[in-house]
mmCIF file of C-alpha atoms in Angstrom:
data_model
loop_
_atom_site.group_PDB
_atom_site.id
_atom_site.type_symbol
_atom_site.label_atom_id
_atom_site.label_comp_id
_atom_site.label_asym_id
_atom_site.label_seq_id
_atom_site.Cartn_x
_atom_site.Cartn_y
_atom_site.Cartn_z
ATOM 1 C CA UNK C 291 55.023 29.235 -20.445
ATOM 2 C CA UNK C 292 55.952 28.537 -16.791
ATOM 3 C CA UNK C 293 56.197 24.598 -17.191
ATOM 4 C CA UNK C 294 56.801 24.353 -13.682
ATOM 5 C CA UNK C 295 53.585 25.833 -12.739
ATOM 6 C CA UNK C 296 51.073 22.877 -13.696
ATOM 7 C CA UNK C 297 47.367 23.255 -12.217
ATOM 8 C CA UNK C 298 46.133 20.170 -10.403
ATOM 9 C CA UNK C 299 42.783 19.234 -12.259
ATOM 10 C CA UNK C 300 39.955 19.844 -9.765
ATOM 11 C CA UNK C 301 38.894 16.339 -8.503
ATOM 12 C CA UNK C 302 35.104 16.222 -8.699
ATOM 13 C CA UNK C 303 33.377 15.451 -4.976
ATOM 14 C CA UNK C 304 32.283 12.323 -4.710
ATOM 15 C CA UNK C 305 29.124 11.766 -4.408
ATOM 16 C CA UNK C 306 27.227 10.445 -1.056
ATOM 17 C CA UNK C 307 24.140 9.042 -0.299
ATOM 18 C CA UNK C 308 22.248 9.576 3.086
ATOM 19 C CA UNK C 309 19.778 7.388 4.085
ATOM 20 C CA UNK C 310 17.180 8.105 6.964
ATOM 21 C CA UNK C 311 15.603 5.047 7.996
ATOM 22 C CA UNK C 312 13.485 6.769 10.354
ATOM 23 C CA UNK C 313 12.789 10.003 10.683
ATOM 24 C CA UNK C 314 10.383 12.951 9.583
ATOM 25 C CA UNK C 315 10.172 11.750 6.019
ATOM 26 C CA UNK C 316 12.347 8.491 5.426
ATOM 27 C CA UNK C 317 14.059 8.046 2.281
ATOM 28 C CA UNK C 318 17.568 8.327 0.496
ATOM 29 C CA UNK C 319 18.720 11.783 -0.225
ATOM 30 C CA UNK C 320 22.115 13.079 -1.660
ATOM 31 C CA UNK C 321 22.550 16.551 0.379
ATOM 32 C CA UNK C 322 22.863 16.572 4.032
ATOM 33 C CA UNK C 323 20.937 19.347 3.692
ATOM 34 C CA UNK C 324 17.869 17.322 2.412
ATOM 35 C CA UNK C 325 18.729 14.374 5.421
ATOM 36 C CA UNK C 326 19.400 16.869 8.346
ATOM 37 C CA UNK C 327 15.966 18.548 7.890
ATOM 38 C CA UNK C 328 14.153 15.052 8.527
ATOM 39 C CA UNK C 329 16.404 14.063 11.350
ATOM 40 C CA UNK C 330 17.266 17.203 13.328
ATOM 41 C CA UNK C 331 15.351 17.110 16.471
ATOM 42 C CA UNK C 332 13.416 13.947 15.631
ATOM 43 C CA UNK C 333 13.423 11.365 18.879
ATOM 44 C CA UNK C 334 14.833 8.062 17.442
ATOM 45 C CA UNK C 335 16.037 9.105 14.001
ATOM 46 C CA UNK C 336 18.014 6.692 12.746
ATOM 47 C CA UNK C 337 20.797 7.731 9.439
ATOM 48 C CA UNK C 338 23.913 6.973 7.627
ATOM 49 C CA UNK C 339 25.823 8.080 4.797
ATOM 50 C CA UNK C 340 26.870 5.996 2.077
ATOM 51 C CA UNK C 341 29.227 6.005 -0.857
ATOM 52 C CA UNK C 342 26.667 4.190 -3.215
ATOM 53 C CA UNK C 343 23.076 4.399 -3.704
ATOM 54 C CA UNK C 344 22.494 0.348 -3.524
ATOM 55 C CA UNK C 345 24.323 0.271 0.350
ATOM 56 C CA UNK C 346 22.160 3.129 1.559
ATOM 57 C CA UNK C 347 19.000 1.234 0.358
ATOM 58 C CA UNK C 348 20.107 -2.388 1.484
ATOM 59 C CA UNK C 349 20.988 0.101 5.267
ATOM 60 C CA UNK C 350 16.946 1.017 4.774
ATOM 61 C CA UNK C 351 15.476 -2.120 4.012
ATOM 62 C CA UNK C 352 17.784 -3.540 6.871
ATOM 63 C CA UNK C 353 16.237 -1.213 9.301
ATOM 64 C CA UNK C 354 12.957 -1.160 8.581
ATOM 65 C CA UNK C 355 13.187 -5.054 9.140
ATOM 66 C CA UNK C 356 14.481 -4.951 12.172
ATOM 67 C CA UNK C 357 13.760 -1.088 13.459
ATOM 68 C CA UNK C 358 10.555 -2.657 15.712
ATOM 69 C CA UNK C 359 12.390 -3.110 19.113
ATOM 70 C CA UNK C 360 13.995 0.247 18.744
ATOM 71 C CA UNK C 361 11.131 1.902 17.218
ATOM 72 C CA UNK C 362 8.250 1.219 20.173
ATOM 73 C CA UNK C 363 11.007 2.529 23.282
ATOM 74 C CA UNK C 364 11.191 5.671 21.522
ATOM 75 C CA UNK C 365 7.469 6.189 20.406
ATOM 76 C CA UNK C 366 6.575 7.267 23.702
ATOM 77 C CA UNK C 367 9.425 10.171 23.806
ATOM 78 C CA UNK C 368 8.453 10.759 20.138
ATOM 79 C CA UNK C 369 4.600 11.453 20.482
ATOM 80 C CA UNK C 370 5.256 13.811 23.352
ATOM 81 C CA UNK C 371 7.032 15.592 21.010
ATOM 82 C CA UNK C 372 4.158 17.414 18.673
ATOM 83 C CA UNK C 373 6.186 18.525 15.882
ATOM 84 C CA UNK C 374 6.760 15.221 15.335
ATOM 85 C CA UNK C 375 3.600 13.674 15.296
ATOM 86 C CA UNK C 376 2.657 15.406 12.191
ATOM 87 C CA UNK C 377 0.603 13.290 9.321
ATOM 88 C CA UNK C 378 2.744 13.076 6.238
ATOM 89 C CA UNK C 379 0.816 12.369 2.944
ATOM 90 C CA UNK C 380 4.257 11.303 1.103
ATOM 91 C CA UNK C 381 7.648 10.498 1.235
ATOM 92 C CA UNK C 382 10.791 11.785 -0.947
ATOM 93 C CA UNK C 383 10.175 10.514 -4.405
ATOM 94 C CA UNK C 384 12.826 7.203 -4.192
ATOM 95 C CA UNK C 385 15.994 6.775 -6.014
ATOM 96 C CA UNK C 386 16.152 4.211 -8.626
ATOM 97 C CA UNK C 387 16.488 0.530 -8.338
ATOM 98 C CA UNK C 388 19.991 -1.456 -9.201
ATOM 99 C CA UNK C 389 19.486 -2.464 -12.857
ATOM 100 C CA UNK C 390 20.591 -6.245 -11.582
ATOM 101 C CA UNK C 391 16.816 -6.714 -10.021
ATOM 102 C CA UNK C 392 14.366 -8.226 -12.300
ATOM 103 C CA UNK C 393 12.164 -5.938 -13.740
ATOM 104 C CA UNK C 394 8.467 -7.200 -14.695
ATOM 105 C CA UNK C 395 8.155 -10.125 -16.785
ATOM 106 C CA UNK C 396 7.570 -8.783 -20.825
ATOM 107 C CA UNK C 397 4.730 -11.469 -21.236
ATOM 108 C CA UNK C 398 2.477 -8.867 -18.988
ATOM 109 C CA UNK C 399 3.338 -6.102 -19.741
ATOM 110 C CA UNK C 400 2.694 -3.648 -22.914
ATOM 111 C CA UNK C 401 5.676 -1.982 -24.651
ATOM 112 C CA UNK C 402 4.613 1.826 -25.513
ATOM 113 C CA UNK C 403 4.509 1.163 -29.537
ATOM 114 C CA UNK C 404 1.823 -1.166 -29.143
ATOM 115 C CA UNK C 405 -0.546 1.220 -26.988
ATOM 116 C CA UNK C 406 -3.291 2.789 -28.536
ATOM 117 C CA UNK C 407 -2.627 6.706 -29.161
ATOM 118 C CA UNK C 408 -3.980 7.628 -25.988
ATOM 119 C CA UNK C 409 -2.531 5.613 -23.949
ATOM 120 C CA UNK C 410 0.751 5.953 -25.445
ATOM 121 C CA UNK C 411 0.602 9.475 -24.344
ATOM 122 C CA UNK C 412 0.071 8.048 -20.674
ATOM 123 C CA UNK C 413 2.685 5.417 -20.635
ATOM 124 C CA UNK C 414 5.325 8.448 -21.576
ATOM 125 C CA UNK C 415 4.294 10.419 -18.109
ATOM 126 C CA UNK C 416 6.326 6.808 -16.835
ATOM 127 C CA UNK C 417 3.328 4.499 -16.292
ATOM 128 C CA UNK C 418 3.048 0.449 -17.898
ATOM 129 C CA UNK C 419 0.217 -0.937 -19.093
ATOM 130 C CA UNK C 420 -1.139 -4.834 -19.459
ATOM 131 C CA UNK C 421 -1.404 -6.193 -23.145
ATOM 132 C CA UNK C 422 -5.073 -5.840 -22.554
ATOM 133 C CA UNK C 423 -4.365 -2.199 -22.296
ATOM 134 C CA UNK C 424 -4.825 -2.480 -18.217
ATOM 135 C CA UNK C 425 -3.367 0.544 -16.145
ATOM 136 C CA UNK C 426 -0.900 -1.172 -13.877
ATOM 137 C CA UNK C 427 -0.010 0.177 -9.947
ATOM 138 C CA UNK C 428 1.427 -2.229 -7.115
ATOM 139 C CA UNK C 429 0.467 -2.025 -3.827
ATOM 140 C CA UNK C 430 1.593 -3.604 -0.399
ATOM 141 C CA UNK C 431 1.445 -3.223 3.158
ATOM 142 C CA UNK C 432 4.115 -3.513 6.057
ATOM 143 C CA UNK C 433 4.139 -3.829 9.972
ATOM 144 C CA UNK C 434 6.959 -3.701 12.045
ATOM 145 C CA UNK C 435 5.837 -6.265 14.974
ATOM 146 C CA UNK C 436 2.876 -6.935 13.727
ATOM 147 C CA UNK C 437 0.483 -8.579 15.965
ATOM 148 C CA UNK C 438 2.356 -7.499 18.325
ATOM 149 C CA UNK C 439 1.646 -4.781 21.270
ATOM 150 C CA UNK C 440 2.977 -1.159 19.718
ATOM 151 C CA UNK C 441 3.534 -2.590 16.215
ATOM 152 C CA UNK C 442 3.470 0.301 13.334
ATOM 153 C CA UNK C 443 1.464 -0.235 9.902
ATOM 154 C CA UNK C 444 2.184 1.418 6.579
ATOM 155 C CA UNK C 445 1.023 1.282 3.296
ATOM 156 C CA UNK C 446 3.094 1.767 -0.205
ATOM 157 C CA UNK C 447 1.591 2.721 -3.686
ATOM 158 C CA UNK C 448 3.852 2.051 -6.533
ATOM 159 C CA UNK C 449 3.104 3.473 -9.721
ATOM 160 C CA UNK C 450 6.637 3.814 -11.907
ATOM 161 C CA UNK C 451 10.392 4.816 -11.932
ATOM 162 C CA UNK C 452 10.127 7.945 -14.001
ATOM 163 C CA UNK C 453 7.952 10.893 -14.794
ATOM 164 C CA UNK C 454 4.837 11.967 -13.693
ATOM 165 C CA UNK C 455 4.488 8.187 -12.255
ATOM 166 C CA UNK C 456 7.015 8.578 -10.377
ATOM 167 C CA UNK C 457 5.714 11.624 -8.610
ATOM 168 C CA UNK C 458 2.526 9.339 -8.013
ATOM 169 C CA UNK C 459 4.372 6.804 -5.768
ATOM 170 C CA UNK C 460 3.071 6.953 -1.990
ATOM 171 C CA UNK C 461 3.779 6.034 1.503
ATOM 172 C CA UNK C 462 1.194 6.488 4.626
ATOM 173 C CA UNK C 463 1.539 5.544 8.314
ATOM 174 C CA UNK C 464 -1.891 3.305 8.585
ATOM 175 C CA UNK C 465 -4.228 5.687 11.021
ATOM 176 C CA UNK C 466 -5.716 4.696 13.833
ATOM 177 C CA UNK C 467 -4.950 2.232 16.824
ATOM 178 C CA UNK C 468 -5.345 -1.112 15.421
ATOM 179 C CA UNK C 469 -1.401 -1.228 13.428
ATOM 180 C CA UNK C 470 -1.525 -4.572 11.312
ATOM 181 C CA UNK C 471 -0.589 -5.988 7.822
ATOM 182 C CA UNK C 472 -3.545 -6.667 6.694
ATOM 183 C CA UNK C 473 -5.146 -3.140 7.364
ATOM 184 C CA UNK C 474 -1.762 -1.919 5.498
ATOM 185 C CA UNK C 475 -2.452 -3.626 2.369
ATOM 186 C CA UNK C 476 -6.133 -2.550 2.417
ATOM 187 C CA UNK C 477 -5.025 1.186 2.836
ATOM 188 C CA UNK C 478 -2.680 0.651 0.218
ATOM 189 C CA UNK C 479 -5.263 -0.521 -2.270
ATOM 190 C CA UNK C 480 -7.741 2.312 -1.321
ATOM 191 C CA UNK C 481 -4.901 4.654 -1.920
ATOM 192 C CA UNK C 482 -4.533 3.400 -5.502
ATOM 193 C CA UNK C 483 -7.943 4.074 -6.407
ATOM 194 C CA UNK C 484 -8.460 7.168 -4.650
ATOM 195 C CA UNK C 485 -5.602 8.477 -6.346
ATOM 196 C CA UNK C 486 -5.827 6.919 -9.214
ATOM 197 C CA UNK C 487 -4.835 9.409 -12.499
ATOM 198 C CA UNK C 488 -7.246 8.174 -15.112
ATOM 199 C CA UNK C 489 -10.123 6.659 -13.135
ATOM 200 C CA UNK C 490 -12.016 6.216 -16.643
ATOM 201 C CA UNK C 491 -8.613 3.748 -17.630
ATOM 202 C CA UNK C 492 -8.980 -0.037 -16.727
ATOM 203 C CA UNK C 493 -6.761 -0.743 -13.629
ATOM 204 C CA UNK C 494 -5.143 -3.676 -12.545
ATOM 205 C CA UNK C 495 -4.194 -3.714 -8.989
ATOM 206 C CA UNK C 496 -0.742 -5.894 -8.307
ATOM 207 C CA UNK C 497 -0.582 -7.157 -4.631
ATOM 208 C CA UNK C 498 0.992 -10.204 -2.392
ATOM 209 C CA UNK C 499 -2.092 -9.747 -0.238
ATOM 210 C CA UNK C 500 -3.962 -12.955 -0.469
ATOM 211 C CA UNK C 501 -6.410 -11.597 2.281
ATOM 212 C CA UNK C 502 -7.169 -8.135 0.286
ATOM 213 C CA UNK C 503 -8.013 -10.050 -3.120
ATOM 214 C CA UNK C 504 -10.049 -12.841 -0.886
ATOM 215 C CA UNK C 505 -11.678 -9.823 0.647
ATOM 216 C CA UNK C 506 -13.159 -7.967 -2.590
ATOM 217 C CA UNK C 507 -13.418 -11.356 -4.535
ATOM 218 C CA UNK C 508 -14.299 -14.416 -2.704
ATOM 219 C CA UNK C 509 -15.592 -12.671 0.388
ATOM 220 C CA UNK C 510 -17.233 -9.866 0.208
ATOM 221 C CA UNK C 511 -20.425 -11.634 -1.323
ATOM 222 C CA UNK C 512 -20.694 -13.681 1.641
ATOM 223 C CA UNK C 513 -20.274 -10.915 4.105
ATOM 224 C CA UNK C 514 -22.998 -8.464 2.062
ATOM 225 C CA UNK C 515 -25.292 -11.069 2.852
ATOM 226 C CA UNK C 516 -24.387 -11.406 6.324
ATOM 227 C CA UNK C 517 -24.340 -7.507 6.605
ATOM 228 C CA UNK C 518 -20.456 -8.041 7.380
ATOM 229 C CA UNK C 519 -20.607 -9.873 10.024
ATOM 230 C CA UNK C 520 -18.367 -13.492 9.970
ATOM 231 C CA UNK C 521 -21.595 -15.550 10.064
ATOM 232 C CA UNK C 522 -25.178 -14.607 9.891
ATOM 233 C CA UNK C 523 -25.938 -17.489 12.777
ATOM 234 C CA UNK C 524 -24.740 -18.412 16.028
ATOM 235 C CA UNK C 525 -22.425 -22.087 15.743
ATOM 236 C CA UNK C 526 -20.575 -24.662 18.191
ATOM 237 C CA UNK C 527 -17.075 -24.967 18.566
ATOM 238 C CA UNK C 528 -15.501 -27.501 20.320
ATOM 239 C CA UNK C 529 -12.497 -29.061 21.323
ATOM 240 C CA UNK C 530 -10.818 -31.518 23.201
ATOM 241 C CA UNK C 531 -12.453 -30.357 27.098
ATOM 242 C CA UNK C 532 -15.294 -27.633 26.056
ATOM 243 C CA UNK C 533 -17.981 -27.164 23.786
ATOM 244 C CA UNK C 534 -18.749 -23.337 23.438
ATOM 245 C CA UNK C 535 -21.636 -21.404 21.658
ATOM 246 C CA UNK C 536 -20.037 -18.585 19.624
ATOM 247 C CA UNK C 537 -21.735 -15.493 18.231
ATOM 248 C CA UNK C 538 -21.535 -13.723 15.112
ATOM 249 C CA UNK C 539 -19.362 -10.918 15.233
ATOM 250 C CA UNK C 540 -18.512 -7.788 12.726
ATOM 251 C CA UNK C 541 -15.501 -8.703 10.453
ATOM 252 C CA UNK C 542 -11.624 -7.623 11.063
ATOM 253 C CA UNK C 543 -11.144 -4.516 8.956
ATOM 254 C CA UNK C 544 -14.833 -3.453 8.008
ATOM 255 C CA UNK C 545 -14.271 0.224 8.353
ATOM 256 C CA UNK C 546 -11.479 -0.341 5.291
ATOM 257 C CA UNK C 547 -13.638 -3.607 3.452
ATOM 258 C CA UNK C 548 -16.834 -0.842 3.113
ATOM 259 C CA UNK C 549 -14.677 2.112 2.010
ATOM 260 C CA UNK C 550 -12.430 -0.035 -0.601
ATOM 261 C CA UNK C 551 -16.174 -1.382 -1.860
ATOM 262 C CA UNK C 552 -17.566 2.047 -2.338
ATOM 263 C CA UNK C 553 -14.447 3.158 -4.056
ATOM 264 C CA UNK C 554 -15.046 0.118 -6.367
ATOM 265 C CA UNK C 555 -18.536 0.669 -7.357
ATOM 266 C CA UNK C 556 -18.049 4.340 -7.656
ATOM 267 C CA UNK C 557 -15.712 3.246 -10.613
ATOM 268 C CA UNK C 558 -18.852 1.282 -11.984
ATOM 269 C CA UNK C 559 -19.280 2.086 -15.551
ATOM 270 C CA UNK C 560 -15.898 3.485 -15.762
ATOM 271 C CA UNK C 561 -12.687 1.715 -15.934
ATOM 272 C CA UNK C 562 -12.865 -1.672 -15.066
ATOM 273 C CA UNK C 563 -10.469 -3.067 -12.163
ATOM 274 C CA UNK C 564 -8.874 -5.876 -11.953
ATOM 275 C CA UNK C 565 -6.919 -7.822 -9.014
ATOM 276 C CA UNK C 566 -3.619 -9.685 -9.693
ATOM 277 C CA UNK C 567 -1.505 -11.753 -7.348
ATOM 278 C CA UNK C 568 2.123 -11.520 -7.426
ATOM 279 C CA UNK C 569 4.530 -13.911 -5.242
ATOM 280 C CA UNK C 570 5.983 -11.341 -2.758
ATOM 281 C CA UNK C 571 10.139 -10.816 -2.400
ATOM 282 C CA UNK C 572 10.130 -12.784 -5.581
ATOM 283 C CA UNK C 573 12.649 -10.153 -7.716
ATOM 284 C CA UNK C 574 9.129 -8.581 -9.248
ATOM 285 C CA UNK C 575 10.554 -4.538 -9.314
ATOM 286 C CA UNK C 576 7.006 -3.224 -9.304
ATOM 287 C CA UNK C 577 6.727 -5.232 -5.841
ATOM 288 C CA UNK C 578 9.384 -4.584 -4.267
ATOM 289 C CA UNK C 579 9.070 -0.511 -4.432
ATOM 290 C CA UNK C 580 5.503 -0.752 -3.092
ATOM 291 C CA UNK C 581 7.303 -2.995 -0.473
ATOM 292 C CA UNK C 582 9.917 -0.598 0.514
ATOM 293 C CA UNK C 583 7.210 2.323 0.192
ATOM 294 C CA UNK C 584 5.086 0.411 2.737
ATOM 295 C CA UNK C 585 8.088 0.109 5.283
ATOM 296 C CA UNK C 586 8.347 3.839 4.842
ATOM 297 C CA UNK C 587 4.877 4.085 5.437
ATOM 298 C CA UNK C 588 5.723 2.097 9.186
ATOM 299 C CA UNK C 589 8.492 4.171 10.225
ATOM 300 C CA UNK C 590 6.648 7.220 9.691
ATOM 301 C CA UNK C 591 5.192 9.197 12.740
ATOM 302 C CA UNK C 592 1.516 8.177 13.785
ATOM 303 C CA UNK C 593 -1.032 10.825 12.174
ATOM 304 C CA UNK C 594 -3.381 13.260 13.999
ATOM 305 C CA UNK C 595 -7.276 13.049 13.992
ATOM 306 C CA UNK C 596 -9.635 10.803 13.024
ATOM 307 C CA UNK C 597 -10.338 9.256 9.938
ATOM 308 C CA UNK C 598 -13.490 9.195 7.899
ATOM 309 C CA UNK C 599 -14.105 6.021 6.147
ATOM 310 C CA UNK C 600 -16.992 5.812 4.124
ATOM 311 C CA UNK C 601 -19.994 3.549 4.165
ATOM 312 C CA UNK C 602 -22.271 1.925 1.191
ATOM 313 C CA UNK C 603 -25.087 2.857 3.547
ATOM 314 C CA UNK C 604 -24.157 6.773 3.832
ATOM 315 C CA UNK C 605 -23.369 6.550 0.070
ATOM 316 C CA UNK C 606 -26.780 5.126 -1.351
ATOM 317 C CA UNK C 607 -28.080 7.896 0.990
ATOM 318 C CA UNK C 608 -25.779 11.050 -0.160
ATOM 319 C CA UNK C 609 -26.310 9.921 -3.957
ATOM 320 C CA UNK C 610 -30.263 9.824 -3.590
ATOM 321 C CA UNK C 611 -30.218 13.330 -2.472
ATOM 322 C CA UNK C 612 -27.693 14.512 -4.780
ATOM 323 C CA UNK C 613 -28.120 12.435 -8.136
ATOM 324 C CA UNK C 614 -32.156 11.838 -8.413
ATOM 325 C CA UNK C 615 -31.342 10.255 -12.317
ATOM 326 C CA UNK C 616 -31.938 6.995 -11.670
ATOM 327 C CA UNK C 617 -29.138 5.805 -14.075
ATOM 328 C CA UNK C 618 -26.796 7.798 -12.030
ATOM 329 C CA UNK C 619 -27.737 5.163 -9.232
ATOM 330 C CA UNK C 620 -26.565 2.278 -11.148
ATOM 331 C CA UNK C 621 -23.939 0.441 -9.447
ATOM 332 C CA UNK C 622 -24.225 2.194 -5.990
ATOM 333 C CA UNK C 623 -26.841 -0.487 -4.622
ATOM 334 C CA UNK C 624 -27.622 -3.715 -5.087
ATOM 335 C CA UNK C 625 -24.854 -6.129 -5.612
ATOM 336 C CA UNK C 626 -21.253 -6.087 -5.797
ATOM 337 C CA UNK C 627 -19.695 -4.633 -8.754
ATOM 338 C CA UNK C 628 -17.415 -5.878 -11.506
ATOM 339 C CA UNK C 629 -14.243 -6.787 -10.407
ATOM 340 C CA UNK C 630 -11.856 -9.145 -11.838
ATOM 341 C CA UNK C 631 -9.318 -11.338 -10.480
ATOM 342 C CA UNK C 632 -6.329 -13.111 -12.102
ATOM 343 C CA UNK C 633 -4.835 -15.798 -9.788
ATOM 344 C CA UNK C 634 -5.098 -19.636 -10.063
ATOM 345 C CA UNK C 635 -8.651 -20.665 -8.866
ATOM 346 C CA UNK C 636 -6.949 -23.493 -6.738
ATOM 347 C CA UNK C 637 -5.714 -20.808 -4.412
ATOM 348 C CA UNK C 638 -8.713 -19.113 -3.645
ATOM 349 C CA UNK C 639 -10.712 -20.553 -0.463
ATOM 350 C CA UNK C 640 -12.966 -23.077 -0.683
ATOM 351 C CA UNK C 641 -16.762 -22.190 0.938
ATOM 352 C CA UNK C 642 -15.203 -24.873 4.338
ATOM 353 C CA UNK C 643 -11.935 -23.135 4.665
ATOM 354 C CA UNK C 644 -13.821 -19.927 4.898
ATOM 355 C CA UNK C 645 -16.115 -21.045 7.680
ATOM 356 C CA UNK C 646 -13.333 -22.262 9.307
ATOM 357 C CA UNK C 647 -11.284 -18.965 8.651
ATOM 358 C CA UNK C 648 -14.055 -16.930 10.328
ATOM 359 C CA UNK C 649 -14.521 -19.168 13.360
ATOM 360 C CA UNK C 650 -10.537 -18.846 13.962
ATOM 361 C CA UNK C 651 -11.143 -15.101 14.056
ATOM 362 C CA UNK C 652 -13.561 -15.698 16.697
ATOM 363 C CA UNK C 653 -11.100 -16.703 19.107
ATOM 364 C CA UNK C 654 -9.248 -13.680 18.248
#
């Protein structure tokens, strides 16, 4: 045996991390392959590579924050560009979380054992359930300048880490002109029921959004009666100099506030929903994905063609022609349907903050 003729052990490669912060499809990928095929050619692309998973995520999230100045000089060069401009329906499915971040607190959430047998079989495809046996997906919304002239609005869907849940999770570029928060957390809840797995499952909906639970909860009510406009009756508003007459207008958002209410009362009879609040970039996991999903969602490239949002009006009308059973009918007209909301009651608005929130959005 040739001592002198010792093989080196192959040294294993070490493994890298490449995260695209904005690009075709941003996300964290471990080939530069995988990376180069959403960057390559794409005006503004912005990427690194990384030694570890957590500093290619924290080089995301950093980005995202701070990507609007960079983002609006180069959407111009970018939308000339038509191969970029395409509508993307999802992201890469996102690498895990750093076990250090809190995870969801055990008093509201269900451990597998104590499921019933059929939902047991759903919480191993990677989803969590409530102890009342509620479905649980977070959902959040993102703009990069909002309110600002060429901000960009996305919407995340989070549904679990692992499994069939996993493949669920979503990120959209919000469509159309108008690019705000609010109308990113509305898409992201419309998202969550449209693509909802097992619509006939009780769902509880986890956002930060105080305006989208207000919206279906405190709100909507109102504005049925007011046929979604901010007040059914012209009112004064005055200050120190003037005293003005202001009209009613149609509410911020009511091509989304219709569509999310049809989507609800379609679900009528079915699984319940219910909404829950959760303090936002407070260590919740479930949160923070649908957060990072959403900023995804912004740096994404504007989509193509219009959308069509549906109306309660158009549905009454397509169901009468389609469904004559009158039972089938229950829950598409009349009044709003069942959903829940868990949140202390001393946060909702009171009926006076309300009329002064819609006035405000007069001067808007």
């Amino acid at each position: 045996m040739d001592m002198n003729n010792n093989a080196t052990p192959t040294s294993r490669p070490k493994a890298a991390y490449y995260a695209v912060a904005a690009g075709r499809k941003p996300g964290v990928y471990t080939t530069w392959n995988e990376a180069e095929a959403q960057v390559k050619g794409y005006a503004g692309a912005k990427y690194k590579k990384f030694p570890t998973q957590t500093q290619a995520e924290e080089f995301i999230s950093t980005s995202s924050s701070s990507a609007f100045s960079s983002l609006t000089s180069s959407t111009t060069s970018s939308s000339s560009t038509s191969k970029n401009n395409k509508p993307y329906s999802k992201p890469p499915t996102l690498t895990p979380f750093n076990t250090h971040r809190r995870a969801e607190s055990p008093t509201t959430q269900s451990s597998p054992s104590s499921l019933p047998d059929h939902l047991q079989e759903i919480a191993s495809r990677g989803y969590a359930f409530t102890k009342d046996y509620y479905l649980i997906v977070h959902t959040d919304g993102s703009a990069l300048g909002n309110g600002q002239k060429g901000s960009r609005a996305g919407a995340g869907v989070f549904w679990g880490e692992s499994g069939e849940a996993a493949k669920k999770n979503y990120s959209e570029r919000v469509p159309g002109l108008t690019q705000t928060n609010n109308r990113g957390e509305l898409l992201a809840v419309i998202r969550a029921l449209e693509q909802c797995p097992y619509p006939d499952v009780p769902l509880e909906i986890r956002c930060d959004s105080q305006y989208t639970i207000s919206c279906m909860t405190t709100w909507l009510p109102k504005w049925l009666r007011t046929n979604f406009r901010t007040s059914s009756t012209p009112y004064t508003r005055s200050n120190a100099n003037t005293t003005t007459q202001q009209q009613s207008k149609q509410i911020s958002n009511v091509d989304m506030v219709k569509h999310l209410l049809v989507l609800l009362r379609r679900r009528s009879g079915r699984g319940k929903v219910k909404f829950k609040y959760v303090p936002a970039h407070s260590g919740i996991e479930g949160n923070e994905r649908a957060d990072q999903l959403a900023k995804m969602g912004s740096l994404m490239p504007e989509s193509n063609g219009a959308v069509k949002w549906l109306t309660p009006e158009e549905e009454e009308i397509s169901s009468t022609e389609n469904r004559k059973d009158a039972e089938d009918m229950k829950g598409l007209s009349g009044g709003v349907t069942d959903v829940e909301v868990e949140l202390d009651e001393n946060w909702l608005m009171s009926a006076e903050e309300l009329d002064n929130f819609e006035k405000d959005l007069m001067d808007e």
